[in-house]
Amino acid sequence: MIGRVRGRDGVVVVGLLALGLLLVYPAVLGGRVLAPEDILLFSPPLESLRPDSLIRPANYLLSDSVVVFHPDLAWVRGVLRSGHLPLWDPDILTGEPLLATQQTAMLFPLSLLAYVLPFWSALGIIAVLKVLLAGLGTWWVCRTLGLRPAAAWLAAVTYGLGTYFVVWLDHPQTNVWLLVPWLLLAVRRVARRRDLRGVALLGAAVGLALLGGHPESVFLVGLLVVAFAANEVAGPGASAWLAGSRRGVLARLVAGAVLGALCGLVVVVPFIEQIGQSVNAARGGANLPQRALLSLFMPDFWGRPDTGFSGNGPINYAERTLYIGALPLLLALAGLHRRMRREQRFFLLTLLGALVLAVHLPGLGGLPRLPVLKEVALARALVIASFSLAMLAAYGLESFLDGDAPHRRRMLLVGSLVGLVPVVAELIGGRGVGRLPRFADLAPSLWGRTVNQAQAEAGAMTRWVLAAGLGLVLLYLLGRSRRRRVLIAVTLGWCAIDLLALDHGYQPAISQALADPPATPSIVAARAAEGHGRVAGLGQYLISNVAERYGLRDVRGHELPVNRRFIDLFAGLGGTVAPGTLLYTNRKTGRLLDDLGVSAFLTGPTLSPKLAQLRLVSATADGRVYRNTTALPRAYLASSWTPVPNRTAALAATLRSTPVELRRTPVIETASAPPASRPRRRGSSTVAFTTDAADEVKLSVGSPTGGYLVLLDSYYPGWQATIDGRRVSIQAANEAFRGVRVPPGAHQVDFRYRPTSVLAGGLASLAGWLIVLLGLIVRPRRPRRQGRPGRPTTGWRDRRPPRLRRSGSEKTADTMPDGVRMIV
């Protein structure tokens, strides 16, 4: 039996790998790359490299990958390959802690592939492995719950290729979402067996989820896991009797969760530290409108962003699209018409709970305003709905295969009625018979040629009718045929084809030349003009975070959360702030360029900013580069300064001062006042960079009078400063930057990023992973229990739940512990 199970699991792995490859085969097998980076070719300066044949991006909705995930991940790869730890990114804003933002998921195991493999090739392989791991975990959950292989296959395909999972495939959310079934497996292991291996597995799953790069998803998935654990602990007596008391099960579950938290502290502690230094990091927003539920049946009803037409849907495609396949959806709902299994009822309740969280339902509008929930984008609870539907589809298929002929007929009837729901809704909506599906409308939808809303609606309706109709026909044949294995395989294959046809192309595969465009002449000129300063672009010139691809320090950025000091100063100086993104300086805020040390300003080839301090240094077909003649040096020494007691006073004093005044007398928090009178000494101060690395900046400073050295990099915990090797304190300068008191003479000043949060969290995580490893490989020896003479010894492993046998009017227990027979 073990050999057969292992062999079947191997078939599942191969099958899911094949499906993942079919989903993104052009990027893995076709010499292309899985990236939407052609978005860059539609904004300056890289639009000058766009070929004439490229008339629109492959998928404009995937811009987060272009401006955050890919440039940050490539930057981490470069730093690691240079032999350093990428803890601080100096190329976005005025420097940001990398582990705290988490979006890069730099410690998640799948991210490691991007460090050792060719970068663009690794992205496709990572996507395939996400599909594999999500599907394989779902398969094992179903088998653990006692479902037959066919039902487990259906759930694995439905969740791994489910649209909600696939559309977010390039985001860190799916790092967490693929762990949903593995977390449930670990919880069930802990509840059913009294061994340390289950605790270790739960700790590993929780730790990996925390390393996944998306705390919000960890919270939402945690709701499902906690509910599943409660369902296991509060279940019938068999579970608790096998594994010990419910109190013991609960203790092991808590131990596994604590162990997982310990494993993830390397990112959790820096994240908590960053939250304390940041503006509101809440991602809460409006729930999905009720009409978004139409995506259960027809996700393309309002078009889709990769087909050239995306109509006026209730919300963007990725946020609303919950499609698990036509036949799985019919099975999931049709399987609810009879008495359900306990676990089936659980997944029905989690489905309803997820929809309550994600969708605005009458009478429940205040629910998202509860504490904690209001901080989260609750629409992402659709991932719980997606997994719950996949499990319900498996139970539905199990019910169909186990039922007799009348039961199968009733399921077909219920499935047919469910399939008619969107058609009837269209007719009731006043569209009339003339808007019923036409076969000719299907082609534009399949080949990405929809050009208007009417065509998108007709194509989506036609697609649904064909997919649901063929699925019901296959079920009908399955219920009447004796060759079930063949028809089951055909049915599962049709479910996979349905999802692959819808999902394929959403994650675009483009040529590497489009994904990795070279530096244009204006970018090369900006490097020369930047020096040790920073750059900024007008409007969408060189989209935020993309500058770090080309070795530029951009004062803009797209990271969450954002340092409170920086954003307050940026907004106070007139910068334009959008949710989650610091976009650009407008023409009235040349002061911002000066105070933030922006030495080079970039615009499109036809734009001329009306700022007197800008001097044109390069004008090419792809853009213009200006040198800012009045920008504060990124590092300078001032012999006098303005002391202030706190942040509020510092921000006010900084905004009141001109750049010239800040250069002469910077604003220093919690500093003592400068001496009233000083002996005059001849000579000028000098400041020169000797090292300008990611987590270390060394400066050679010479001054006859001494004073405060100001470095226009983020003031943030974890930075340490030494003068000639002697540790000195760092004060906040000009609200958002660093300042150290330097005595007269020539000195070497060294700033190093050595965060205690990362060190403490890293050591704790290392200890946690060592405990996990020991729990997985060490099997403690259990002493044999001594029985009475003439009676066999039985340990806890030998106990099994009693199997009841009916004999006349009595039920007797065949095997009870310690030879006890029970008459009920």
mmCIF file of C-alpha atoms in Angstrom, residues 180 183-184 187-188 191 202 218-235 249-250 253 342-343 345-354 357 384 387-388:
data_model
loop_
_atom_site.group_PDB
_atom_site.id
_atom_site.type_symbol
_atom_site.label_atom_id
_atom_site.label_comp_id
_atom_site.label_asym_id
_atom_site.label_seq_id
_atom_site.Cartn_x
_atom_site.Cartn_y
_atom_site.Cartn_z
ATOM 1 C CA VAL A 180 -2.836 27.140 2.762
ATOM 2 C CA LEU A 183 -0.899 24.594 6.997
ATOM 3 C CA LEU A 184 -4.108 22.568 7.194
ATOM 4 C CA VAL A 187 -2.787 21.237 11.878
ATOM 5 C CA ARG A 188 -4.475 17.905 11.191
ATOM 6 C CA ALA A 191 -4.520 17.029 16.104
ATOM 7 C CA LEU A 202 3.255 23.296 11.727
ATOM 8 C CA VAL A 218 -0.705 35.788 6.648
ATOM 9 C CA PHE A 219 -3.513 37.348 8.682
ATOM 10 C CA LEU A 220 -6.267 36.280 6.270
ATOM 11 C CA VAL A 221 -4.911 32.760 5.849
ATOM 12 C CA GLY A 222 -4.472 32.603 9.607
ATOM 13 C CA LEU A 223 -8.225 33.074 10.027
ATOM 14 C CA LEU A 224 -8.815 29.918 7.977
ATOM 15 C CA VAL A 225 -6.128 27.948 9.807
ATOM 16 C CA VAL A 226 -7.421 28.947 13.244
ATOM 17 C CA ALA A 227 -10.955 27.970 12.222
ATOM 18 C CA PHE A 228 -9.707 24.613 10.938
ATOM 19 C CA ALA A 229 -7.786 24.001 14.173
ATOM 20 C CA ALA A 230 -10.885 24.848 16.220
ATOM 21 C CA ASN A 231 -12.875 22.447 14.085
ATOM 22 C CA GLU A 232 -10.323 19.698 14.779
ATOM 23 C CA VAL A 233 -10.150 20.349 18.519
ATOM 24 C CA ALA A 234 -13.902 20.670 18.975
ATOM 25 C CA GLY A 235 -14.745 17.716 16.745
ATOM 26 C CA VAL A 249 -4.011 18.942 21.158
ATOM 27 C CA LEU A 250 -4.510 22.623 21.867
ATOM 28 C CA LEU A 253 -1.152 23.602 18.209
ATOM 29 C CA ARG A 342 -18.439 17.348 8.741
ATOM 30 C CA GLU A 343 -15.427 18.706 6.840
ATOM 31 C CA ARG A 345 -19.820 21.716 6.221
ATOM 32 C CA PHE A 346 -16.662 23.373 7.494
ATOM 33 C CA PHE A 347 -15.546 24.438 4.022
ATOM 34 C CA LEU A 348 -19.049 25.673 3.229
ATOM 35 C CA LEU A 349 -18.908 27.882 6.325
ATOM 36 C CA THR A 350 -15.426 29.188 5.441
ATOM 37 C CA LEU A 351 -16.677 29.964 1.923
ATOM 38 C CA LEU A 352 -19.572 31.968 3.320
ATOM 39 C CA GLY A 353 -17.285 33.685 5.837
ATOM 40 C CA ALA A 354 -14.813 34.662 3.104
ATOM 41 C CA LEU A 357 -15.430 39.564 4.425
ATOM 42 C CA ILE A 384 -10.110 31.530 1.198
ATOM 43 C CA PHE A 387 -9.680 27.145 -1.652
ATOM 44 C CA SER A 388 -13.024 26.399 -0.006
#
